[in-house]
Amino acid sequence: GFFGGVKAMMIGQALIKSVAFSANELALGVLMGGAAANDVGGTAGMTGAEEAAAASFATLVLAASFSGFVTSFLVAPVERVKVMMQAQQNSLYANELECIRAVLDNEGWSGLFSRGLGPTLAREVPSYAIYFVVYGVLMQTDAAQSLGSGAPLLCGAISGCACWVPVYPIDVVKTLVQNTEGGESAGSMDVARRLYEDEGIGGFYNGLTPKMLRASVNHAVTFWVYDLVMGAFA
């Protein structure tokens, strides 16, 4: 139905986002030599010469990419369950726990944690690099400063959409890889080749519009809540 896999996604996204933001902050702190990184995007080092600006930008990219790498190992099993719950027919699984048990019985732990991990890494690392860097850059603009507390909503929506467009074809392939059971395992390249032969380039962008609509709302709220929480503890 319309709500297949929603419980797994709600719980999973809460964990994923907490890990992603924590990993990004941790990496920023380490890369900046222990300097405080109060902003998600990290503002330190962006006020001086070009060398300082370039170093700061590289720091943002590295920290964000590290965040994507770490979260991939949590995203893969969560989205495996979500995909199977949404694609099931005739209510094969009563709930997410039953789906997990079925995967473990048929494929073992590797089926839950490894199926689709490759394309998940290929998607998450560049996606989070774009996500945090775009947000950090936008938040430094005069337009964002003029929006005050509303800036995280707009900048979050833009960064959320920006991080999805380049990696969406990878997400389509990942979903197809994860929507198989037992021995029906196919490599990502085989799946991509088959998709291209069947539907052409357009097949890699099926469902992009609703994904953009969801991403804009999801990430606008994510950054707004994050900003509120961090402000409360500042």
Coordinates of C-alpha atoms in Angstrom, one line a residue, residues 5 20 27 38 69 115 121-122 135 195:
G5 CA 7.9 0.3 4.7
A20 CA 25.2 11.8 9.4
A27 CA 35.1 15.2 10.8
N38 CA 29.2 25.4 15.3
F69 CA 30.6 6.9 3.9
R115 CA 22.8 -6.4 -0.8
L121 CA 28.2 3.9 -1.1
A122 CA 28.3 5.3 -4.7
Y135 CA 23.9 24.1 2.5
L195 CA 17.6 -1.0 -17.5

